[in-house]
Tab-separated table of C-alpha atoms in Angstrom:
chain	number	residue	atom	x	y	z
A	1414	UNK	CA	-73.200	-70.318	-0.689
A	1415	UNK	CA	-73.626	-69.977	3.238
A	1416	UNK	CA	-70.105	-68.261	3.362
A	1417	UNK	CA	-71.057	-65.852	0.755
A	1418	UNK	CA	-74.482	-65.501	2.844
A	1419	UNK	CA	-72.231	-64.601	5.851
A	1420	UNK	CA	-69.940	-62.549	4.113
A	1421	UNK	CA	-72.384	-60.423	2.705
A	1422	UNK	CA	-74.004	-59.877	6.123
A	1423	UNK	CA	-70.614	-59.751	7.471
A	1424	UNK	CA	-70.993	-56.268	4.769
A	1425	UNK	CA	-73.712	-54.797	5.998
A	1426	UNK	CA	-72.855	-54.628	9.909
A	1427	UNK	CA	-69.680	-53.332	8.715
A	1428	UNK	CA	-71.320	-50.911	6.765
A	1429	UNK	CA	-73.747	-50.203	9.839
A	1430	UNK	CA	-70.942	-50.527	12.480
A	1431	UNK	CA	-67.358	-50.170	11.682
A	1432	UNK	CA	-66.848	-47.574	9.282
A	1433	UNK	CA	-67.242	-44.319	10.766
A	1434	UNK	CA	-68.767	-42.008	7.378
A	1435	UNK	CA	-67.989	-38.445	7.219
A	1436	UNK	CA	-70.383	-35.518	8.810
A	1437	UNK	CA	-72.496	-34.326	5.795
A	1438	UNK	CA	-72.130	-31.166	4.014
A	1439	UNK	CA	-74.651	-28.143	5.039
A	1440	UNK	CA	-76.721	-27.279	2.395
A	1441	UNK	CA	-77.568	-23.608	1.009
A	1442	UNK	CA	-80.569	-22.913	-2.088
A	1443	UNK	CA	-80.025	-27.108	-2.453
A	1444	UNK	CA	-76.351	-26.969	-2.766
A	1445	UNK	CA	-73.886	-28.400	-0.199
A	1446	UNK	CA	-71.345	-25.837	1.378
A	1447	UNK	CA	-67.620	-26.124	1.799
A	1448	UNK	CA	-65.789	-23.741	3.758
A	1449	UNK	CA	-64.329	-20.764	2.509
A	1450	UNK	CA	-60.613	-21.250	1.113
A	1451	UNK	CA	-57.809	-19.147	2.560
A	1452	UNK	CA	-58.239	-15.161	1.384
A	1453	UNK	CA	-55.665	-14.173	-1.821
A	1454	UNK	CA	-54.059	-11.321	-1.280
A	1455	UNK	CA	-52.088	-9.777	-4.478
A	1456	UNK	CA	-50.682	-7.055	-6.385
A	1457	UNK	CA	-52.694	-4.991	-9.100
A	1458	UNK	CA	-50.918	-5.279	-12.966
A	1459	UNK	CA	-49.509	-8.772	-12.065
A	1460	UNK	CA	-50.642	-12.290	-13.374
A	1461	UNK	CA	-53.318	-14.024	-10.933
A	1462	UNK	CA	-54.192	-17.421	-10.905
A	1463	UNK	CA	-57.554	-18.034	-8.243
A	1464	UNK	CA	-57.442	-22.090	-7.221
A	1465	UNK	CA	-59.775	-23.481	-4.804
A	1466	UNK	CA	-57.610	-26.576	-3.443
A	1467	UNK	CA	-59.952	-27.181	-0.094
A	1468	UNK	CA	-62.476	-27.173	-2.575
A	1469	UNK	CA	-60.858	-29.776	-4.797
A	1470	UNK	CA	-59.967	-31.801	-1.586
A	1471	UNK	CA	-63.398	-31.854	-0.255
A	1472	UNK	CA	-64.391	-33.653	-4.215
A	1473	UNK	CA	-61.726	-36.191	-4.096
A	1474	UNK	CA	-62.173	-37.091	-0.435
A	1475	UNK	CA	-65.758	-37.719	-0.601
A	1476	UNK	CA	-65.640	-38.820	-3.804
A	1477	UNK	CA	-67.792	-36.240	-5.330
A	1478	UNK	CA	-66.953	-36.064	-9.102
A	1479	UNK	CA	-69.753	-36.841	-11.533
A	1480	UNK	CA	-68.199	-36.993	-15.093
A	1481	UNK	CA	-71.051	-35.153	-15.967
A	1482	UNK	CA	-70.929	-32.162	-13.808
A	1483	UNK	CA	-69.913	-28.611	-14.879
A	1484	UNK	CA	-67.736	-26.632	-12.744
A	1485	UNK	CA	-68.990	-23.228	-13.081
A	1486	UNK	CA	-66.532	-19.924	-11.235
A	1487	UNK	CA	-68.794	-17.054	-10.498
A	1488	UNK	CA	-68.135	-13.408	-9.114
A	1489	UNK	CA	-70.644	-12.670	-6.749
A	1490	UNK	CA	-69.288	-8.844	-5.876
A	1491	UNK	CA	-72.434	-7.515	-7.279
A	1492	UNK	CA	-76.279	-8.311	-7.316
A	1493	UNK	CA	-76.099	-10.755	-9.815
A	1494	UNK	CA	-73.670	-13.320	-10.639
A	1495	UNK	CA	-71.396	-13.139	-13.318
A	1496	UNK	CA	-69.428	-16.210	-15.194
A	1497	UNK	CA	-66.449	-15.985	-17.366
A	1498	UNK	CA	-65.373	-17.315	-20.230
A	1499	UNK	CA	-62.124	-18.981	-21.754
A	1500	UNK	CA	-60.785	-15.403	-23.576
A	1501	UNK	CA	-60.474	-12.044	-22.336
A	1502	UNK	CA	-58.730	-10.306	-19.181
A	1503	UNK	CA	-60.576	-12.501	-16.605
A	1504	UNK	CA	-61.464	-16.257	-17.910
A	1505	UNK	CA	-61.888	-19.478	-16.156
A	1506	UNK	CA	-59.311	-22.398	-17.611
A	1507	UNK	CA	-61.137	-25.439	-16.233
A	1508	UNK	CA	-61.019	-25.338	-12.401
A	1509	UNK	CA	-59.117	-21.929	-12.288
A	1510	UNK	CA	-59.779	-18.249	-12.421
A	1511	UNK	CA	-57.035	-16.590	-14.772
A	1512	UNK	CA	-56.521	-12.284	-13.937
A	1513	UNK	CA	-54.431	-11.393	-16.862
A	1514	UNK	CA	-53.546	-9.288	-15.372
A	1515	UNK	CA	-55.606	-8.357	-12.121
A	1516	UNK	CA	-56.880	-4.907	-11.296
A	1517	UNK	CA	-57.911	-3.345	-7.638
A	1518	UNK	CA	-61.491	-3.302	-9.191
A	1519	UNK	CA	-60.767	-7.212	-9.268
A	1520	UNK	CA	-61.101	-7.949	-5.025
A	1521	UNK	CA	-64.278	-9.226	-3.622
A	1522	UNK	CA	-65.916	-12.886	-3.474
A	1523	UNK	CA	-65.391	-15.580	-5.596
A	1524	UNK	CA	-67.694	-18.998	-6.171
A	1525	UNK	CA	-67.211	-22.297	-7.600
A	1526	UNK	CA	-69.600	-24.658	-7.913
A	1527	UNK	CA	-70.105	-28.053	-9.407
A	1528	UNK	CA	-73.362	-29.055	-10.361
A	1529	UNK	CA	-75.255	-31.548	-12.372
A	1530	UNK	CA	-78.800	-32.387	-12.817
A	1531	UNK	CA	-78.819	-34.205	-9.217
A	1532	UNK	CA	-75.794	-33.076	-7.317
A	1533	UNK	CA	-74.660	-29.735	-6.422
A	1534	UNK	CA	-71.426	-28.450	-4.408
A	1535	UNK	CA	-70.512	-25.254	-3.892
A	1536	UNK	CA	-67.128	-23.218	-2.496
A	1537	UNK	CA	-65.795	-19.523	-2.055
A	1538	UNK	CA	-62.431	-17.372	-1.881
A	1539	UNK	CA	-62.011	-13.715	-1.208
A	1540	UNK	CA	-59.629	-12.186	-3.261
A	1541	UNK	CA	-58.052	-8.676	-2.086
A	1542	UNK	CA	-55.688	-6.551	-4.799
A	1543	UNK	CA	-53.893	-3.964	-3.973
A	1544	UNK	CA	-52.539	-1.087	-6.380
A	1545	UNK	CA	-48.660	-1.477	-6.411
A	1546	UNK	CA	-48.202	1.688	-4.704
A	1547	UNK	CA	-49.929	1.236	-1.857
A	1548	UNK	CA	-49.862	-2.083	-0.593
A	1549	UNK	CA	-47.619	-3.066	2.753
A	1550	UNK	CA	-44.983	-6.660	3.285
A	1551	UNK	CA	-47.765	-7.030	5.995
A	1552	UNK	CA	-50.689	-8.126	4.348
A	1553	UNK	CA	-48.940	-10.005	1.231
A	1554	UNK	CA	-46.373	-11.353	3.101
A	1555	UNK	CA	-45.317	-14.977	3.330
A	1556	UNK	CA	-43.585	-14.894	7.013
A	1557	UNK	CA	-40.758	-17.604	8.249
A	1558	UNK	CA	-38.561	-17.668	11.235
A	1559	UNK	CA	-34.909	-18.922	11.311
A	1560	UNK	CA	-32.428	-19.018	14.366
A	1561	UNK	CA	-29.240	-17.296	13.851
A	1562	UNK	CA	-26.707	-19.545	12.694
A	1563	UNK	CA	-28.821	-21.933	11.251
A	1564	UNK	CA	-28.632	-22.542	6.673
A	1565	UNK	CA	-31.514	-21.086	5.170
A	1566	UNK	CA	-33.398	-21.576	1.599
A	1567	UNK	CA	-36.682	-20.569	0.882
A	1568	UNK	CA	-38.002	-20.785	-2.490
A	1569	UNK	CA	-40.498	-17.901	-4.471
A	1570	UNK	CA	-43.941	-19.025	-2.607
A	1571	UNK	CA	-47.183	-19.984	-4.676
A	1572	UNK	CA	-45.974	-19.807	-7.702
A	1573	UNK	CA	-46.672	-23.726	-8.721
A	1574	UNK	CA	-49.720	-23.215	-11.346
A	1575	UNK	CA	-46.931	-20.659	-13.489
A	1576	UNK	CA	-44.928	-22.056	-16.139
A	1577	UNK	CA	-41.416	-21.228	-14.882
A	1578	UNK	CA	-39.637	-23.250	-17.077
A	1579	UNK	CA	-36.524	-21.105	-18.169
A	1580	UNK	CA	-37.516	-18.539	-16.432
A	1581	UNK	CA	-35.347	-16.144	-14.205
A	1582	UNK	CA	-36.481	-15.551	-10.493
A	1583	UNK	CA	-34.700	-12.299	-9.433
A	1584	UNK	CA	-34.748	-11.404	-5.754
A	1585	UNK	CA	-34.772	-8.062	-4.304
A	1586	UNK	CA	-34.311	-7.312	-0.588
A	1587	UNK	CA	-35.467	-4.078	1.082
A	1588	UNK	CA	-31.822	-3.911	3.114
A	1589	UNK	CA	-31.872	0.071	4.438
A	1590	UNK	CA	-33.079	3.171	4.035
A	1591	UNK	CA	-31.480	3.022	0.594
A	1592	UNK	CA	-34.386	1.535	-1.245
A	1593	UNK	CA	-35.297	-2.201	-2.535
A	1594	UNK	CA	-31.740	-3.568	-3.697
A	1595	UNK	CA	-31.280	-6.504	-6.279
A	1596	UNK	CA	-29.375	-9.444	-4.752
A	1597	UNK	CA	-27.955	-11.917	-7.052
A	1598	UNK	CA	-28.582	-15.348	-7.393
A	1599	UNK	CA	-27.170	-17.636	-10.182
A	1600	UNK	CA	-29.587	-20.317	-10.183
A	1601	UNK	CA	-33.095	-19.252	-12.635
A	1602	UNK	CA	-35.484	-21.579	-10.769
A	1603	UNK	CA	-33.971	-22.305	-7.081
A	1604	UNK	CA	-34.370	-20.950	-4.076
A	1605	UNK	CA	-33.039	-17.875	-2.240
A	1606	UNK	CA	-29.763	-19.474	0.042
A	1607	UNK	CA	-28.176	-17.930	3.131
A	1608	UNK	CA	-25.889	-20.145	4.477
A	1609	UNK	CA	-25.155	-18.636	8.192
A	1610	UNK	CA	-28.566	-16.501	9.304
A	1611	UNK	CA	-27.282	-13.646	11.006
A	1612	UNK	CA	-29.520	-10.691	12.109
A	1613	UNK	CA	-28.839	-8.556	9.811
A	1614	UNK	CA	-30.490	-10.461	7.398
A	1615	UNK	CA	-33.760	-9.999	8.457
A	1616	UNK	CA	-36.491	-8.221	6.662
A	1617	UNK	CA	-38.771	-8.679	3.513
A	1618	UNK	CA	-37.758	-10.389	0.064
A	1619	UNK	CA	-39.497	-10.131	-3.594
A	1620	UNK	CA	-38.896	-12.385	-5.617
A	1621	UNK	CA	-40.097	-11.700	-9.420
A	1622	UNK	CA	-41.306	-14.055	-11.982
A	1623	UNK	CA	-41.634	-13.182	-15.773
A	1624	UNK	CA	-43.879	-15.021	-17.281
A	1625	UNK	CA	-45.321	-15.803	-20.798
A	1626	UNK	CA	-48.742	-16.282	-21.038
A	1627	UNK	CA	-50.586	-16.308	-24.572
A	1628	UNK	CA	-47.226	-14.778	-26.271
A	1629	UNK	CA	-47.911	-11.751	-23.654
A	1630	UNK	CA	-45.278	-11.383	-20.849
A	1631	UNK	CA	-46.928	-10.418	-17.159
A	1632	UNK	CA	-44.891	-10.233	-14.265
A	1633	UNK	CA	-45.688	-12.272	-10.920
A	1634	UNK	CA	-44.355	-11.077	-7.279
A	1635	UNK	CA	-44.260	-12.468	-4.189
A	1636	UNK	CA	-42.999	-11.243	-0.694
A	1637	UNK	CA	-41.299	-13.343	2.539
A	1638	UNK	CA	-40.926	-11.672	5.488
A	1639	UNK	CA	-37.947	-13.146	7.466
A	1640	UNK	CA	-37.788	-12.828	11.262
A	1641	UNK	CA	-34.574	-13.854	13.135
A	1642	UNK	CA	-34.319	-15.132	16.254
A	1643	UNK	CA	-31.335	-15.104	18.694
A	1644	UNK	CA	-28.016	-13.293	19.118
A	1645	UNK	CA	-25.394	-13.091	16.926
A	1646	UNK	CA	-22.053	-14.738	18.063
A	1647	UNK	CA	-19.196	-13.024	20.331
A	1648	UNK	CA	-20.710	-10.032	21.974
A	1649	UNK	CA	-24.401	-9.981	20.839
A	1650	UNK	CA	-24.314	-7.280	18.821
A	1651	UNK	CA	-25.536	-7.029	15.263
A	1652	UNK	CA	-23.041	-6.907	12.845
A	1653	UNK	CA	-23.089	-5.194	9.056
A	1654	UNK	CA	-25.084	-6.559	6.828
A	1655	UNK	CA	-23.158	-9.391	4.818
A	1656	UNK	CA	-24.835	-9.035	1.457
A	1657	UNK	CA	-23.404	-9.550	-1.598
A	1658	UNK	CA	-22.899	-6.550	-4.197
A	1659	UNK	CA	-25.707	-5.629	-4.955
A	1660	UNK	CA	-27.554	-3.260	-7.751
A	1661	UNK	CA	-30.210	-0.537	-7.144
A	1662	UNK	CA	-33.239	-0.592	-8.607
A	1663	UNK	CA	-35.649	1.823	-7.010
A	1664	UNK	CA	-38.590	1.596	-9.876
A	1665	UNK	CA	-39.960	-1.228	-7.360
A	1666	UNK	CA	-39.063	0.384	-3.931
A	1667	UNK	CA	-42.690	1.558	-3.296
A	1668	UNK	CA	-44.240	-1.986	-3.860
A	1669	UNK	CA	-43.798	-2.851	-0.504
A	1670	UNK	CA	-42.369	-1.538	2.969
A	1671	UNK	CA	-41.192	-3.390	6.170
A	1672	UNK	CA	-42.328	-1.440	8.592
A	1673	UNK	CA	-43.931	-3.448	11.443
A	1674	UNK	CA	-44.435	-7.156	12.073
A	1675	UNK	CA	-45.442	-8.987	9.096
A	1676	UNK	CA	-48.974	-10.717	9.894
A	1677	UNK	CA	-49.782	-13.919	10.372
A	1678	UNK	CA	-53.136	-15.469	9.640
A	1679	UNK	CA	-54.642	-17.593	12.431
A	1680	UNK	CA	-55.164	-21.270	11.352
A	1681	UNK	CA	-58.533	-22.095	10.032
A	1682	UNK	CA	-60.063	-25.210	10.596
A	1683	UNK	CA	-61.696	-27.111	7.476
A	1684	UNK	CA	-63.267	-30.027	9.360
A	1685	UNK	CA	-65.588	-30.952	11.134
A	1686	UNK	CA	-68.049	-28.386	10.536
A	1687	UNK	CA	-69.014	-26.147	14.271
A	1688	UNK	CA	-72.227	-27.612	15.464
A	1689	UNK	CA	-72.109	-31.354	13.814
A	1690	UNK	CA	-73.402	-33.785	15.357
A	1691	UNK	CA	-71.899	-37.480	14.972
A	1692	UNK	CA	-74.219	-40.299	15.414
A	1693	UNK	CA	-73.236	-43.942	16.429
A	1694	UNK	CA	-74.361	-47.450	18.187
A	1695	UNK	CA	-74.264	-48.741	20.976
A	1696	UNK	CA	-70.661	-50.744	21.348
A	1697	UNK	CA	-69.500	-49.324	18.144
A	1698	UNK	CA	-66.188	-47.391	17.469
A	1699	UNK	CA	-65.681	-43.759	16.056
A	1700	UNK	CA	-62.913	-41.890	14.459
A	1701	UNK	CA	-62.584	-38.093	13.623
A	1702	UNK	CA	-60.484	-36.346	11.959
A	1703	UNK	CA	-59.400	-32.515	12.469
A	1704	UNK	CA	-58.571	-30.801	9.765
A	1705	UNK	CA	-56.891	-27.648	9.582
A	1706	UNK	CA	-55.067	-25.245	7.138
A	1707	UNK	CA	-52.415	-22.804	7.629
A	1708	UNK	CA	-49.608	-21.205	6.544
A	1709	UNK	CA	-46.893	-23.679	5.596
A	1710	UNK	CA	-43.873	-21.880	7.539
A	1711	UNK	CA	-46.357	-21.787	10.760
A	1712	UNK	CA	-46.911	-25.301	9.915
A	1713	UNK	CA	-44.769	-26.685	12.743
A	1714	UNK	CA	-45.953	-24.142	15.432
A	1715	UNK	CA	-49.557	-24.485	14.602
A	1716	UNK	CA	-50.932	-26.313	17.515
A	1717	UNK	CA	-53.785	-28.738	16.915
A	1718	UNK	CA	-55.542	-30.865	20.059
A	1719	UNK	CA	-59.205	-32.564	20.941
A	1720	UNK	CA	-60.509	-31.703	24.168
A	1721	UNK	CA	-63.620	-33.775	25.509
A	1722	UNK	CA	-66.379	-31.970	27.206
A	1723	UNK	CA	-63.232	-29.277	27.718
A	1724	UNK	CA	-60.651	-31.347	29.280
A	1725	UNK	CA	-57.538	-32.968	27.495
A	1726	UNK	CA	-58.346	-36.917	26.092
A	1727	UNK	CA	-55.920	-38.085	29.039
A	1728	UNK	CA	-57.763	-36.324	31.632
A	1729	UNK	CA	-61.339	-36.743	30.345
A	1730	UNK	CA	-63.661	-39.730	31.404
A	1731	UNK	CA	-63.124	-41.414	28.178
A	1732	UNK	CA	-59.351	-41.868	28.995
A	1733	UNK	CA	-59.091	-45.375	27.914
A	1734	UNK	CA	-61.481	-45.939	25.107
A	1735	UNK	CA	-60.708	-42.974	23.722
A	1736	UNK	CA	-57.096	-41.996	21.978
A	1737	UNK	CA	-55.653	-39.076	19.914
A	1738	UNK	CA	-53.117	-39.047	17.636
A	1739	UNK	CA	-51.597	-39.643	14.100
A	1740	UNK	CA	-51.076	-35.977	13.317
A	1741	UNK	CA	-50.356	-35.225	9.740
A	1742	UNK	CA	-49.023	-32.260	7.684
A	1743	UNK	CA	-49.602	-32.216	3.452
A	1744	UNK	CA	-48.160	-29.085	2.146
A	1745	UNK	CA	-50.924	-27.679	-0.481
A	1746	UNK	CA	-50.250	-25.245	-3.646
A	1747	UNK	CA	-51.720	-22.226	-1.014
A	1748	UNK	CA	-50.971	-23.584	2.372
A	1749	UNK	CA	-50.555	-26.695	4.614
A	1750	UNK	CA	-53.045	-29.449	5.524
A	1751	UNK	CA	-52.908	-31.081	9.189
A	1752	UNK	CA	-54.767	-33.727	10.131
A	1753	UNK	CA	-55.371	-35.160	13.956
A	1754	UNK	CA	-57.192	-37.797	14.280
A	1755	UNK	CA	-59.500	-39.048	17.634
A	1756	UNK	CA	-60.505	-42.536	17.979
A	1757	UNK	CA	-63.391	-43.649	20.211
A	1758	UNK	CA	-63.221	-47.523	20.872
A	1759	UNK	CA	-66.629	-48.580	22.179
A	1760	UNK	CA	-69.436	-45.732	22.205
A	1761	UNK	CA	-71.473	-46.164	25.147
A	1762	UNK	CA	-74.928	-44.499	26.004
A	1763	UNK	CA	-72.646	-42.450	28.633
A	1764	UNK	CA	-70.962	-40.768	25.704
A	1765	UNK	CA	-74.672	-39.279	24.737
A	1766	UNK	CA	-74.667	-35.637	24.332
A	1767	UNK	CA	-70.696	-35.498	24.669
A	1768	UNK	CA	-69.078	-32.381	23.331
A	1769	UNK	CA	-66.465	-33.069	21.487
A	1770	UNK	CA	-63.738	-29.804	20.399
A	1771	UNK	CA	-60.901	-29.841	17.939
A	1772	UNK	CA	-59.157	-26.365	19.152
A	1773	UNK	CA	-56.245	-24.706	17.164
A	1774	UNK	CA	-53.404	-22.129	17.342
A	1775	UNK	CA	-50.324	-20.352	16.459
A	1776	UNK	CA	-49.239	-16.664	16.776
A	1777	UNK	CA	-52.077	-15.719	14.159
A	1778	UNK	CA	-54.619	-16.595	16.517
A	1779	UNK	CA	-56.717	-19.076	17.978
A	1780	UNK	CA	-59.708	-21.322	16.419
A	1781	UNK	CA	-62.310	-24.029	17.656
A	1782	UNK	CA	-65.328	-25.899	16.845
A	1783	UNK	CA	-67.713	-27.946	19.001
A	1784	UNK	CA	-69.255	-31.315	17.864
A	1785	UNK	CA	-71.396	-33.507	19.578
A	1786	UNK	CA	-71.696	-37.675	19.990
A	1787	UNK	CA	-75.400	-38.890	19.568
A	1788	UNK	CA	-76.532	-42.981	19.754
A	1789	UNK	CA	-78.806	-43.793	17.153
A	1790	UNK	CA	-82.106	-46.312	17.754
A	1791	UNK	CA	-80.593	-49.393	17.058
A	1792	UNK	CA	-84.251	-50.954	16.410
A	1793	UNK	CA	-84.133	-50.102	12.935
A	1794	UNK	CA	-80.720	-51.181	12.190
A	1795	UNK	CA	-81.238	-54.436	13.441
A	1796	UNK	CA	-84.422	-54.500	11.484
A	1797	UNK	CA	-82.521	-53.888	8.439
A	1798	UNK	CA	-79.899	-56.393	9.566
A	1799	UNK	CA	-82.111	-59.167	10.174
A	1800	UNK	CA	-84.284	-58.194	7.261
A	1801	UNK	CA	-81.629	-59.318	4.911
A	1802	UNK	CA	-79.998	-62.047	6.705
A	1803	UNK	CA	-83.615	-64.107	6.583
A	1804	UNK	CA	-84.266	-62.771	2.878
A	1805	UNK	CA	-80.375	-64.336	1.970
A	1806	UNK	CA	-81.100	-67.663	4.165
A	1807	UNK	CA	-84.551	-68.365	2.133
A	1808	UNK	CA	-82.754	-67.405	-1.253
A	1809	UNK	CA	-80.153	-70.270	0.119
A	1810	UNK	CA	-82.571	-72.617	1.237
A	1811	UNK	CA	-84.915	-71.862	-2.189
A	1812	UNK	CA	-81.779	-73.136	-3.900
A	1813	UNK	CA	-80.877	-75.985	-2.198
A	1814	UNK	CA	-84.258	-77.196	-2.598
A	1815	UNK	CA	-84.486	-76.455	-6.278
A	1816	UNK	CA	-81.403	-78.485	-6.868
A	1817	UNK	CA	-82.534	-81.337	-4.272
A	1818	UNK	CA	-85.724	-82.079	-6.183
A	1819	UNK	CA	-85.180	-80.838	-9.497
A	1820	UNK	CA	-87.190	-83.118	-12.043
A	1821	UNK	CA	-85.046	-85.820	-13.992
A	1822	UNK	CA	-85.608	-84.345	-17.441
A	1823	UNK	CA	-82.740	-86.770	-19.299
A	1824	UNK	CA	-84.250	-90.022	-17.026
A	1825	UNK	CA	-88.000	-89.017	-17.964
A	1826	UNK	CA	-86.838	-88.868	-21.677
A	1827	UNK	CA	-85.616	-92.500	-21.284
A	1828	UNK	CA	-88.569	-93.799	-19.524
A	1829	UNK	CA	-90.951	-92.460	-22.184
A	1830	UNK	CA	-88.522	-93.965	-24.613
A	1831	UNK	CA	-88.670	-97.445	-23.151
A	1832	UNK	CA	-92.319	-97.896	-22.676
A	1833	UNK	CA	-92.831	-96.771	-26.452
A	1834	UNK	CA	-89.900	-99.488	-27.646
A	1835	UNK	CA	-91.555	-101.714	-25.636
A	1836	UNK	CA	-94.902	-101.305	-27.088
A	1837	UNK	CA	-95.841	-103.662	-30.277
């Protein structure tokens, strides 16, 4: 009994002490806020299917999933809000927004939102669609880098939530001035394969999906823009392009052009939220995570650090209780997920007011947020702490002394039995 007494305190200053929570949600109209998912951008008179992963990640990880919710996708483009159904051109299939297909008319702000009677949580996505003939490779394109020399395969991006089970994915490259050109593959679900990057191979890739959805056939596209870097061998120049024979098909040359750079998004970060404040003890550890999405090919150049009150962790005064570290990348159905975590040993009422920044970047652009440490009045906690470690001791001691001088019931039976035998 006195080692479950101890355990169960033992609970509560873990509870109190060593297990950092998360930074709440901010709240809007008595709903909590995620951040906005990563825009869509897509072609008019194609399949669209709208997801809200950060959204879903944000559930799971703080374990927000009443079996009694509804999850409820909303368009609010106009003054009011308008839902969808499961039938028609736009409908909502459980946690997903279905455009069969989607039209120009389709692109503004989308909301989900799970509710029940005591819980509310609510996310958004901006969706942009373009009319196929006039839309550039530089706002729908998926951009990756490869190193001349170096074996290449890139598979047809975001196309996970499509049935593309016996399905052919063609690809079409936009090679010269002679329009967008099909290049063969053999395989019907693989990925596009250059086995020796040279320069010439450069430029933007379609790749097109045919797809079957409710005995109706809708096309899905998707573009990667490849940049080369380096020289090609012997005398640096660029030789001919090495493609294989190839056939014409001009019908979708004006879906796209390469002209320019393609553009790459800046990171966003998801968490923590700019302006949070994280509150702890006295003598207590911390740990934070930053957590950032971006575009899976920029995944390795995407820079992600903490700086302390604006200086690096190893240069900072907390150099020593303080370490950073444990960086991790989860590729997502619309992106990739990296996580750095900070760890603060022992939080001392020197780190009051401390300004924490998780800062991020890659050739899209550059991101940050600023946090701040705060010690709580540990009067109260110890209140609470001792509160329950005296209510536990009596409940032991009330025990001990219930069994210790319990009344006899059996004995008393046998004593009232013997005087009344005894009796004549």
């Amino acid at each position: 009994m006195i080692l479950l007494v101890l355990m169960l305190i033992g609970g509560v200053m873990d509870c109190v002490y060593g297990r950092p929570q998360l930074p709440p949600l901010p709240m809007r109209n008595g709903c909590h806020l995620v951040n906005r998912e990563l825009g869509v951008f897509r072609v008019g008179g194609e399949a669209v299917i709208l997801s809200f992963p950060k959204f879903e990640r944000v559930l799971r990880v703080r374990g927000i999933a009443p079996p009694t919710a509804n999850y409820v996708i909303t368009s609010a483009n106009g003054t009011d809000d308008v839902s969808y159904q499961g039938e028609g051109r736009v409908q909502q299939r459980h946690k997903q927004l279905w455009f069969l297909p989607a039209q120009a008319s389709d692109s503004g702000k989308y909301v989900c939102t799970y509710r029940n009677e005591t819980y509310c949580v609510s996310g958004s996505i901006q969706l942009h669609v373009y009319p196929s003939d006039a839309v550039d490779a530089q706002i729908l394109a998926y951009p990756i880098s490869a190193r001349v020399g170096e074996k290449l395969k890139f598979t047809c991006p975001s196309i996970s939530y499509f049935n593309t089970t016996g399905r052919l994915i063609e690809w079409f490259k936009n090679c010269s001035s002679t329009g967008l050109q099909l290049v063969p593959f053999p395989q019907s679900n693989g990925p596009l394969l250059i086995p020796a990057v040279n320069r010439s191979h450069a430029g933007a890739y379609m790749c097109v999906l045919r797809v079957l959805i409710d005995n109706q056939q809708f096309k899905v596209s998707r573009i990667v823009q490849l940049s080369v870097e380096g020289l090609d061998p012997a005398d640096g120049t660029t030789p001919a392009a090495s493609n294989p024979t190839v056939t014409s098909d001009p019908g979708l040359s004006s879906s796209f052009s390469t002209t320019g750079t393609p553009v790459i998004l800046p990171p966003v970060i998801v968490s923590p939220l700019n302006g949070t404040i994280f509150e702890s003890f006295h003598g207590s550890g911390l740990q934070f995570f930053c957590e950032v999405i971006t575009g899976c090919p920029m995944a390795d150049a995407t820079v992600v650090t903490w700086l302390i009150d604006g200086q690096s962790v190893e240069e900072s005064y907390l150099n020593g209780r303080a370490l950073q570290g444990g960086r991790r990348v989860t590729r997502l159905p619309d992106g990739c997920h990296i996580e750095l975590r900070l760890i603060i040993v022992k939080v001392t009422e020197e780190d009051v007011e401390t300004r924490l920044k998780c800062v991020t970047h890659n050739k899209g652009g550059t991101q940050e947020v600023v946090t701040r440490l705060q010690l709580e009045d540990s009067t109260s906690t110890w209140l609470v702490v001792t509160s329950v470690a005296v209510l536990c001791f009596l409940t032991v001691v009330s025990i001990f002394l219930y069994v210790l001088f319990k009344p006899k019931g059996k004995r008393k039976m046998d004593y009232i039995l013997a005087r009344q035998n005894s009796t004549f």
